[in-house]
CSV table of C-alpha atoms in Angstrom, one decimal:
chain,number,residue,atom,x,y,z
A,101,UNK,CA,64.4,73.8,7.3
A,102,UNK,CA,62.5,75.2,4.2
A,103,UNK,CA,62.7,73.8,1.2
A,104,UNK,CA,64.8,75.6,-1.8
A,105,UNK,CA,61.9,75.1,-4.2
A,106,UNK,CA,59.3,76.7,-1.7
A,107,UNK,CA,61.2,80.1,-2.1
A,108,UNK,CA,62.4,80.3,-5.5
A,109,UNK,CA,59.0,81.8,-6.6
A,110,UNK,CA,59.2,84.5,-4.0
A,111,UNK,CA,62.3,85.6,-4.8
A,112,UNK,CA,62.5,85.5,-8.8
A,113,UNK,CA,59.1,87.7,-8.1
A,114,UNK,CA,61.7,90.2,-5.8
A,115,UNK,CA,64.6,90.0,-8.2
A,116,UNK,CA,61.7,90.8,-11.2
A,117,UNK,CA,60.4,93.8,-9.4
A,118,UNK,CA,63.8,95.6,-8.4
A,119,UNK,CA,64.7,95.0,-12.1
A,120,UNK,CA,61.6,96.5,-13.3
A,121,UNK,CA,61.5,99.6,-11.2
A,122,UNK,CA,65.0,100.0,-10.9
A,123,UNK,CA,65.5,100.3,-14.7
A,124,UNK,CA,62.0,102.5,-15.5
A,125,UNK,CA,63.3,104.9,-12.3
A,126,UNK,CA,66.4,105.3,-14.7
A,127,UNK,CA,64.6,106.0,-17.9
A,128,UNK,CA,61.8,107.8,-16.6
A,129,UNK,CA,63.0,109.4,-12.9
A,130,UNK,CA,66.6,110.1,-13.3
A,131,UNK,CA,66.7,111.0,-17.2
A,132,UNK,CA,70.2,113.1,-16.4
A,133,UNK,CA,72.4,109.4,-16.0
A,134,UNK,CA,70.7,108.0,-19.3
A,135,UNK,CA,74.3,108.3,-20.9
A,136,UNK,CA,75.3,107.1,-24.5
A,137,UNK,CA,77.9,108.0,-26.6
A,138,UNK,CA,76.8,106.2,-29.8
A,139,UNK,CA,75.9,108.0,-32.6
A,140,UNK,CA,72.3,108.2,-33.3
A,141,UNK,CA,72.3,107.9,-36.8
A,142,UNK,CA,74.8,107.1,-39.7
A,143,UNK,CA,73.5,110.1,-41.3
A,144,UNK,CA,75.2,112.9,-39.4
A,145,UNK,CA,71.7,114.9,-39.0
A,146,UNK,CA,69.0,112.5,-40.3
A,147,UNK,CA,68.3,112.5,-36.7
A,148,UNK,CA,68.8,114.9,-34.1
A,149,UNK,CA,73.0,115.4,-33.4
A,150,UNK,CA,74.4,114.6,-29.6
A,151,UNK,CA,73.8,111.4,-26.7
A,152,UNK,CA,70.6,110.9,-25.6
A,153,UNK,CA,71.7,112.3,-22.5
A,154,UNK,CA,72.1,115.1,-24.0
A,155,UNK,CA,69.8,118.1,-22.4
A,156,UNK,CA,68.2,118.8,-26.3
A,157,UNK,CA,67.3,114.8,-26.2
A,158,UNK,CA,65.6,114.6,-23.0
A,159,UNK,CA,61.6,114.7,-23.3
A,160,UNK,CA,60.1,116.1,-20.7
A,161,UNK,CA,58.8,113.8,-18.1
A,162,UNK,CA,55.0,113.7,-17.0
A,163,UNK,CA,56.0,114.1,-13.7
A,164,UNK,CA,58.6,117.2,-14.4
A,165,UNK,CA,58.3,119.6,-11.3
A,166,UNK,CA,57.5,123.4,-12.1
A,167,UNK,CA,59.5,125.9,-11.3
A,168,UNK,CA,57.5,127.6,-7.5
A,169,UNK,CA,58.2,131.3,-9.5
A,170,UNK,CA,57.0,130.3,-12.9
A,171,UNK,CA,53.7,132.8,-13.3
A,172,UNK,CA,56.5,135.4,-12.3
A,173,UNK,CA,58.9,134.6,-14.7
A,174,UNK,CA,56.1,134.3,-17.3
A,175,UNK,CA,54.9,137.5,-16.2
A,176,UNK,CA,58.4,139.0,-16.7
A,177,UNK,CA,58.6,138.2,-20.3
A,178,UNK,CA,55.5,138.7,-21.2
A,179,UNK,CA,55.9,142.2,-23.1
A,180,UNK,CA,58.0,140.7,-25.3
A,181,UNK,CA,56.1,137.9,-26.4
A,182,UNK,CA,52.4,138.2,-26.0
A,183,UNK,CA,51.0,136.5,-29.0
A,184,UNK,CA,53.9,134.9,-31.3
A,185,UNK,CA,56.9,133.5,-31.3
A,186,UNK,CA,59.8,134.4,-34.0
A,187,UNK,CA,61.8,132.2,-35.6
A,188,UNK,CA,65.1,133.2,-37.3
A,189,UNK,CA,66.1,132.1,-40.1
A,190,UNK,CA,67.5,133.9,-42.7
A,191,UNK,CA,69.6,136.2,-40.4
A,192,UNK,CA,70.9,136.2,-36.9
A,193,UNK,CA,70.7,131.9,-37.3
A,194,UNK,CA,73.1,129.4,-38.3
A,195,UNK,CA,74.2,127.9,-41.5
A,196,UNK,CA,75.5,124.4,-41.4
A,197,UNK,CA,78.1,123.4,-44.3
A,198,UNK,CA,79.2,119.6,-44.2
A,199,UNK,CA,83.1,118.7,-44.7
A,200,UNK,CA,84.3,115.4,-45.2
A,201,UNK,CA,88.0,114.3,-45.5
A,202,UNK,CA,88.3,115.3,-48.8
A,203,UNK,CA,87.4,119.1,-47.9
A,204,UNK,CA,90.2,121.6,-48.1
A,205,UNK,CA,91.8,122.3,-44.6
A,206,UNK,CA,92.7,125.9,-43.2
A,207,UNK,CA,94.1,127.3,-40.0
A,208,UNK,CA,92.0,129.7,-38.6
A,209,UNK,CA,93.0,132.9,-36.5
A,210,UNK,CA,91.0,133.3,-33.7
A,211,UNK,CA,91.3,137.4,-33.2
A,212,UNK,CA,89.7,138.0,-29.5
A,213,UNK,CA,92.8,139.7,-28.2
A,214,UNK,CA,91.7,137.7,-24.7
A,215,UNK,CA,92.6,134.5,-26.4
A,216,UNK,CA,94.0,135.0,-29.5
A,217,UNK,CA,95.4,131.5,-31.5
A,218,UNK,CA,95.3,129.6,-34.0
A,219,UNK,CA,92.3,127.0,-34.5
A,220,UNK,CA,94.9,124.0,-37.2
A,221,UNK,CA,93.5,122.2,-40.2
A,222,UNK,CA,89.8,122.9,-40.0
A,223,UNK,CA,87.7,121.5,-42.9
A,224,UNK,CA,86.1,124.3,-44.3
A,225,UNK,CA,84.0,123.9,-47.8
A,226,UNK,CA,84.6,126.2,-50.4
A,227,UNK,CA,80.7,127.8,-50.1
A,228,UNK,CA,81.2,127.7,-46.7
A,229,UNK,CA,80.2,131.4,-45.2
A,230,UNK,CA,79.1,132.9,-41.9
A,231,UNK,CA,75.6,134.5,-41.0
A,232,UNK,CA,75.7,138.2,-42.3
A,233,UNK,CA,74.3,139.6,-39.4
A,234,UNK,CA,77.1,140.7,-36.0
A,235,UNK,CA,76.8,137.3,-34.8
A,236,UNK,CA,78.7,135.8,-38.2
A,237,UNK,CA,78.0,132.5,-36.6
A,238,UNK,CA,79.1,129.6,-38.3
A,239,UNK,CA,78.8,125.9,-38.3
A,240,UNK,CA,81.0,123.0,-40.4
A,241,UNK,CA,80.4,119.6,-39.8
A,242,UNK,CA,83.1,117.4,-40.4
A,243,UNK,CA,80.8,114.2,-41.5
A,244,UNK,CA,84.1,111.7,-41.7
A,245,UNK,CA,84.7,112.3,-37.9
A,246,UNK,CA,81.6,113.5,-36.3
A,247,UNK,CA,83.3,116.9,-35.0
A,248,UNK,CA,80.9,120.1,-35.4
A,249,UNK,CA,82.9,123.3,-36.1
A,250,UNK,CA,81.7,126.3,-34.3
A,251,UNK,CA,82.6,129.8,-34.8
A,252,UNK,CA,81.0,133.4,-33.8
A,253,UNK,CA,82.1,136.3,-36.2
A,254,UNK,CA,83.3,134.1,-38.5
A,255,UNK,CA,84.6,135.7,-41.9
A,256,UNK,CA,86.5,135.1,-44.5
A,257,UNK,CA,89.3,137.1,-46.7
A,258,UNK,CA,91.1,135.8,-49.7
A,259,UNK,CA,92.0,132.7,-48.9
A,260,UNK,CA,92.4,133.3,-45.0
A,261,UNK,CA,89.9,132.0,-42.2
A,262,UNK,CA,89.2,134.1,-39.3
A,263,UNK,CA,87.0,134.5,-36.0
A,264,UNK,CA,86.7,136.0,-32.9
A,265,UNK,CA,85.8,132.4,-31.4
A,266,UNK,CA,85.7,128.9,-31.9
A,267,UNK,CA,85.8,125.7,-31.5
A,268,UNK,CA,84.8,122.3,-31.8
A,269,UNK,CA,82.5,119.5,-30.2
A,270,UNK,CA,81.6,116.1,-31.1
A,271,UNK,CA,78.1,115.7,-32.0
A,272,UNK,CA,78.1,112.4,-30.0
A,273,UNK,CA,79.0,114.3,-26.9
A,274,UNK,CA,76.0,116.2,-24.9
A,275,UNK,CA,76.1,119.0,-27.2
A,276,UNK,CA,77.3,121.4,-24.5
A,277,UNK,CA,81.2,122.7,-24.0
A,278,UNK,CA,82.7,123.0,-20.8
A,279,UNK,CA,82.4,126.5,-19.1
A,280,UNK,CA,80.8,128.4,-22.1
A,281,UNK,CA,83.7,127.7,-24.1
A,282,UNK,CA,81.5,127.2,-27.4
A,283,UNK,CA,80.5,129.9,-29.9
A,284,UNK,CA,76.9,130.6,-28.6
A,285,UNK,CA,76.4,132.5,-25.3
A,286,UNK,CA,75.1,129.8,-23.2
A,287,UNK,CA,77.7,127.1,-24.0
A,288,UNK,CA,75.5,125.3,-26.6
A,289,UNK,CA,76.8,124.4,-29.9
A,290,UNK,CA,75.2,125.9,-32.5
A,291,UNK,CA,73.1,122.8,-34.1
A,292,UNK,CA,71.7,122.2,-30.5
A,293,UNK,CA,68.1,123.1,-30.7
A,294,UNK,CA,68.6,124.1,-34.6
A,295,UNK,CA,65.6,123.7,-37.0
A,296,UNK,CA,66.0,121.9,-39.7
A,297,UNK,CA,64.3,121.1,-43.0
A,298,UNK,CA,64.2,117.3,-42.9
A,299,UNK,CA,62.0,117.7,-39.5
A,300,UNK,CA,59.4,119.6,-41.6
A,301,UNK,CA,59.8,116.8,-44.2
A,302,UNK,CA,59.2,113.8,-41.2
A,303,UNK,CA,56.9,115.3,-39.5
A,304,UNK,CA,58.6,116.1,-36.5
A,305,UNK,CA,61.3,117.8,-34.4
A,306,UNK,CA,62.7,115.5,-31.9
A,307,UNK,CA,64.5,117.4,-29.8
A,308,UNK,CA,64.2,120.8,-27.5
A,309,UNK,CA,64.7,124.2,-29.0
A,310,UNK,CA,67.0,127.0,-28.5
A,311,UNK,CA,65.5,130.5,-27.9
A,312,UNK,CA,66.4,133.7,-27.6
A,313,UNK,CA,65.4,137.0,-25.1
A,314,UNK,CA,65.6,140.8,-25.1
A,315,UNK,CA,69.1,141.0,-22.8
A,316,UNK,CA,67.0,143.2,-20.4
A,317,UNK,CA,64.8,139.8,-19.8
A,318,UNK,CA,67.4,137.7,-19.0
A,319,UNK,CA,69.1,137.6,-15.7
A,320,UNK,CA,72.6,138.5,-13.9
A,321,UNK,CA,75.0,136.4,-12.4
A,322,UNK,CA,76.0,133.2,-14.2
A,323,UNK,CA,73.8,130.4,-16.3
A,324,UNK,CA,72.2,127.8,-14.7
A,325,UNK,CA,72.4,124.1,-15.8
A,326,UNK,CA,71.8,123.3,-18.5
A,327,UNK,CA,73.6,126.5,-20.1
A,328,UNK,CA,77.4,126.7,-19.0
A,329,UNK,CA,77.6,130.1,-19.2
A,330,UNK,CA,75.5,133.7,-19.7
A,331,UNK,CA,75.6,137.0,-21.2
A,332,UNK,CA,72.9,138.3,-19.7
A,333,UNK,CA,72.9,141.4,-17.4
A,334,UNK,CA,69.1,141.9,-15.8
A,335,UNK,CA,69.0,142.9,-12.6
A,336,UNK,CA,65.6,141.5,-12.2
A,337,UNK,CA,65.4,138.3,-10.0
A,338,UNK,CA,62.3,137.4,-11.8
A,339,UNK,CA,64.1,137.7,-15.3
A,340,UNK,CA,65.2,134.0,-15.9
A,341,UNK,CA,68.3,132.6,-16.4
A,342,UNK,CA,70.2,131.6,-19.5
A,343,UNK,CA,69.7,127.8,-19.0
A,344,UNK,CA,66.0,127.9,-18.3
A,345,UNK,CA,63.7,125.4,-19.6
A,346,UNK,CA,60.4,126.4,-20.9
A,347,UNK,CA,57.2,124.0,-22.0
A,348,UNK,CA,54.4,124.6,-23.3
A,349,UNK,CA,51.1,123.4,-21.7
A,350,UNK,CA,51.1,119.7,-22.7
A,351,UNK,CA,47.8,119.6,-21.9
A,352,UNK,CA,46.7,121.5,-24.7
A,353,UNK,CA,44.9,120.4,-27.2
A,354,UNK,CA,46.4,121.5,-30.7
A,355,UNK,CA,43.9,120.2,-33.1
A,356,UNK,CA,41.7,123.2,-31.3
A,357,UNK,CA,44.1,126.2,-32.1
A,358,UNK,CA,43.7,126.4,-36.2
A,359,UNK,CA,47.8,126.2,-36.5
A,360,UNK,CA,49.5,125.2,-39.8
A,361,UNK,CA,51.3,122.3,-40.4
A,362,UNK,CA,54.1,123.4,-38.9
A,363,UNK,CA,53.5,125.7,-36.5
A,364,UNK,CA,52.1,122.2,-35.1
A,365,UNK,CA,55.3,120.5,-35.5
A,366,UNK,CA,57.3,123.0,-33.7
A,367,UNK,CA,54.1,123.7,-30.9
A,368,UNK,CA,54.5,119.7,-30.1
A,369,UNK,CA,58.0,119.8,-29.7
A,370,UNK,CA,57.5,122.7,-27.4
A,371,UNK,CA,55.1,120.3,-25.6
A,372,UNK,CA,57.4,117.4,-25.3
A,373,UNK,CA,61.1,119.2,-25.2
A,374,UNK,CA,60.7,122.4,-24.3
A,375,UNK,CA,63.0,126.0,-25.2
A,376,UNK,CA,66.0,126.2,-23.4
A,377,UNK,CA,67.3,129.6,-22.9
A,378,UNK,CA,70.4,129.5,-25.1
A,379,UNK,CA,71.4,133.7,-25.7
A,380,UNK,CA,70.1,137.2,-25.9
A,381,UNK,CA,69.0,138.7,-28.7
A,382,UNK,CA,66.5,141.6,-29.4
A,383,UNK,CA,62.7,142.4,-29.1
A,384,UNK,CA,60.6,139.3,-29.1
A,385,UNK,CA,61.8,135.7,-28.2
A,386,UNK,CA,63.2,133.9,-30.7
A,387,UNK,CA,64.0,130.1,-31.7
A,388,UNK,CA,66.8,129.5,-34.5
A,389,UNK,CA,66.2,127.1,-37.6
A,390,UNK,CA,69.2,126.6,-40.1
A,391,UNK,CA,70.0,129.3,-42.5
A,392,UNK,CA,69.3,128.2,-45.7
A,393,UNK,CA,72.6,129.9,-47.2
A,394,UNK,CA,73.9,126.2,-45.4
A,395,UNK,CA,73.2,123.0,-46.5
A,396,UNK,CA,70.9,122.0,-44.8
A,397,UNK,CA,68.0,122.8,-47.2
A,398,UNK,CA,65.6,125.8,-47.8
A,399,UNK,CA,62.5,127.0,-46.2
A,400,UNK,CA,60.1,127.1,-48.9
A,401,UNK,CA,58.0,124.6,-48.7
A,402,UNK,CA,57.6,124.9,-44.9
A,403,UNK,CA,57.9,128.4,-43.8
A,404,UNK,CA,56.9,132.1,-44.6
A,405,UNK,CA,60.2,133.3,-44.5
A,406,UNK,CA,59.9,137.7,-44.6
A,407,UNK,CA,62.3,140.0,-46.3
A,408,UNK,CA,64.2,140.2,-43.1
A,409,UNK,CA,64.4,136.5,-42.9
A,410,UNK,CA,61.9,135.8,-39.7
A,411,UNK,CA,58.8,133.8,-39.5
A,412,UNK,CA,56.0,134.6,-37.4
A,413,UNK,CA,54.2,132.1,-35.5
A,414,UNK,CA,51.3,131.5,-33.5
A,415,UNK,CA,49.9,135.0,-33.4
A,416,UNK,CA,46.5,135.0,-31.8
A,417,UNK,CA,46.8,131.1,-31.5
A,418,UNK,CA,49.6,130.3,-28.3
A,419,UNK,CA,50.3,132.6,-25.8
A,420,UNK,CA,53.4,133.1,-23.7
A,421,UNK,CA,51.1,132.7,-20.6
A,422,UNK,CA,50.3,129.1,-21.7
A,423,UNK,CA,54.1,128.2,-21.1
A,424,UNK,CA,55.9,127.3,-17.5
A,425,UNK,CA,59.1,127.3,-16.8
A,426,UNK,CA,60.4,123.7,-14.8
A,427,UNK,CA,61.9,123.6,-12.0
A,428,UNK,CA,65.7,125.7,-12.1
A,429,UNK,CA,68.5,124.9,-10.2
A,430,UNK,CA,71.2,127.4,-8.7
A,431,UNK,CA,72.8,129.8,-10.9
A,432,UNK,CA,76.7,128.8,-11.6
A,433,UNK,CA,79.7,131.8,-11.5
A,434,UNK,CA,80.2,132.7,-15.0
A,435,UNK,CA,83.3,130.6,-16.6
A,436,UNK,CA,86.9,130.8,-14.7
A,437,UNK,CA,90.0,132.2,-16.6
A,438,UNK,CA,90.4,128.9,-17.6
A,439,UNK,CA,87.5,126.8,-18.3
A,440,UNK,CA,89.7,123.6,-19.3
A,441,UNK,CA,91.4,124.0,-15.7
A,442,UNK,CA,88.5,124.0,-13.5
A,443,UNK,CA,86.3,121.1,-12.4
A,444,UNK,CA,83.0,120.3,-14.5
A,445,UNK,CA,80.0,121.3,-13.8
A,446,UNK,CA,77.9,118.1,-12.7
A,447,UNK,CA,75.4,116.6,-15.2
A,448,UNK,CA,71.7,118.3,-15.8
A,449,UNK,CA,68.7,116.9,-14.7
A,450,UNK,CA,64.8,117.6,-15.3
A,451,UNK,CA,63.7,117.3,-11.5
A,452,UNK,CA,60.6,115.6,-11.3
A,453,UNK,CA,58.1,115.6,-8.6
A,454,UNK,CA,59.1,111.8,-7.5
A,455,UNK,CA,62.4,111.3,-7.9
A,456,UNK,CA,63.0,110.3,-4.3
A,457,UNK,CA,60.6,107.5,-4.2
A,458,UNK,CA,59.0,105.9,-7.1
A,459,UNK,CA,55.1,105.6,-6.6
A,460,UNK,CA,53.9,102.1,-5.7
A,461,UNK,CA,57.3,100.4,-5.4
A,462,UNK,CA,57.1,100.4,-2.0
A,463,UNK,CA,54.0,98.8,-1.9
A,464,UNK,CA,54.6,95.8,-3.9
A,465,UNK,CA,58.3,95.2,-2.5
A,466,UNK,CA,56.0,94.6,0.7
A,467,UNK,CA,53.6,92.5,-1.3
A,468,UNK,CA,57.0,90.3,-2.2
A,469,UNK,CA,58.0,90.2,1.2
A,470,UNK,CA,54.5,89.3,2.5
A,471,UNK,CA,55.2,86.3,0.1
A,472,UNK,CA,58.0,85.0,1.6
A,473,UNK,CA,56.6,84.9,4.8
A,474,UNK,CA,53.6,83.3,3.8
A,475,UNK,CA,55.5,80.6,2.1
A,476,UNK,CA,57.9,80.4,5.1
A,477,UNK,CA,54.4,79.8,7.8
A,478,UNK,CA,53.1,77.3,5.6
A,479,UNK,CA,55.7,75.5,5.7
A,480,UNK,CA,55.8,75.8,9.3
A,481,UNK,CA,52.5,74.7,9.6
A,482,UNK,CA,52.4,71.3,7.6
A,483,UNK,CA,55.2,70.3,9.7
A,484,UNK,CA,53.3,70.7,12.8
């Protein structure tokens, strides 16, 4: 009979290697069951809102599998967005106002005759006030319970609160609502992907962004993961998705394409996060940083904001051709009747090019094994 002592090395060498790999296939292979729901920050948005398992917090993986009909959907797009990329800022964006328990509480009338109630006690500030473009978007964050207030056509009369949608999410949650049931198209709340000041001010924006494409670019027949739902009406099965991810080249170098300071910043994040496609909007694509009518801080220092209130970047520096779209899944029925009656929609993942089998595992699990065996023989061997 073998000895305990002769197999304890073996083993704890097993036990170490299925811990190892096990654990780093979760971080690294299966990003979509990384799940938190601790707050990232005492500071509601010193650091990006939502879990990490949220689909704005997920990097992109080395190993992230490209979409088969990404040149095509590149291709597609490509008249829109040749050489730049817009950002919005002072209109057709969001403004974020913070509440805390102290702010004055309204009810607000929710007017799209298809739904039509009453949103109770909503924390609104008194400087609080909607985009002034159609969208009137709106965003209040409630800092004493971590609830984020969105609203789309959001206005104010007197002293009376109104919208054609909205609602509320936690910004601890994933940062999507069930069944498009938030106040952007794609079932994103409106700080997911949002630009912010401070980011400019550390250096970097840690999370994905949220763009924006011509409604003729962006496809028919329901979102697909991460989005919830779509508005967009393309008969083109090469026009993507509202849910589609798109990254920048990561190979390239940006120290070589003479880019400001933060057209860097917001070219890395496009390297590590990516641009999910949140909405439709009109002419070229376009990512969304905070309104500076909000709180969040103005532009000044960090951006050339025009007369319209858009910024320009990379022209003759990054072009839509250097971006690939990962790999999409199917595309999901727009939302039910009754999106709080139906079953979820099962969690997003980036699919990478190894997620069934994790490269070299197999090989030292044999290695262990081998071990064992060897131990087990010479054991065998002094007996004899």
């Amino acid at each position: 009979m073998i000895k305990r002592k002769y197999l304890i090395l073996p083993l704890l060498l097993i036990l170490s290697i299925n811990f190892t790999f096990h654990f780093s296939s979760i971080l690294f292979f299966k990003e979509d069951i990384v799940i938190t729901d601790s707050p990232k920050s005492q500071n509601v948005l010193d650091n990006p809102p939502f879990s990490n398992d949220s689909p704005f917090n997920i990097k992109i993986p080395q190993n992230a599998a490209i979409d088969s009909s990404t040149d095509n959907y590149v291709n597609a797009i490509t008249d829109s967005f040749t050489d730049m990329l817009v950002v919005a800022v002072g209109n057709w964006s969001v403004p974020v106002f913070f509440a805390d328990s102290f702010t004055t509480i309204y009810d607000v009338t929710i007017t799209d005759p298809e739904w039509g109630f009453i949103m109770e006690d909503i924390p609104i500030p008194d400087n609080a006030a909607p985009d002034p473009e159609e969208d009137g978007h709106l965003c209040i964050i409630d800092e004493s319970t971590g609830v984020e207030y969105d609203f789309w056509q959001g206005e104010k009369q007197g002293n009376t609160w109104s919208a054609s949608w909205g609602n509320s999410i936690s910004i601890y949650s994933t940062g999507t609502y069930p069944w498009g049931a938030g106040a952007r198209a794609s079932g994103f709340a409106l700080t997911a992907g949002l630009i912010l000041p401070n980011e400019f001010e550390q250096g970097i924006i840690d999370h994905a962004l949220v763009f924006s494409l011509d409604p003729t670019l962006v496809r028919q027949g329901g979102p697909i993961l991460p989005a919830t739902d779509s508005d967009g009406y393309s008969t083109d099965p090469l026009a993507p998705p509202e849910g589609a991810r798109l990254q920048l080249d990561p190979s390239i170098n940006l120290d070589n394409r003479n880019l400001t300071p933060s057209e860097k910043i917001i070219a890395k994040a496009l390297q590590e996060y990516g641009m999910i496609l949140g909405d439709i909007g009109g002419g070229s694509p376009e990512i969304y940083a905070a309104n500076p009518i909000g709180e969040t801080g103005d532009w000044e220092e960090f951006l050339s904001v025009d007369s319209g209130g858009l910024v320009y970047l990379f022209e003759n520096k990054i072009s839509i051709t250097e971006f690939r779209v990962l790999k999409m899944g199917s595309q999901y029925p727009n939302p039910p009747s009754d999106p709080w009656e139906d079953e979820p929609l099962p969690p997003y993942e980036i699919y990478t090019t190894s997620q069934e089998s994790i490269p070299g595992y197999n090989i030292l699990f044999l290695f262990s094994m081998i071990s064992i065996i060897s131990v087990i023989s010479l054991k065998k061997l002094k007996k004899t």
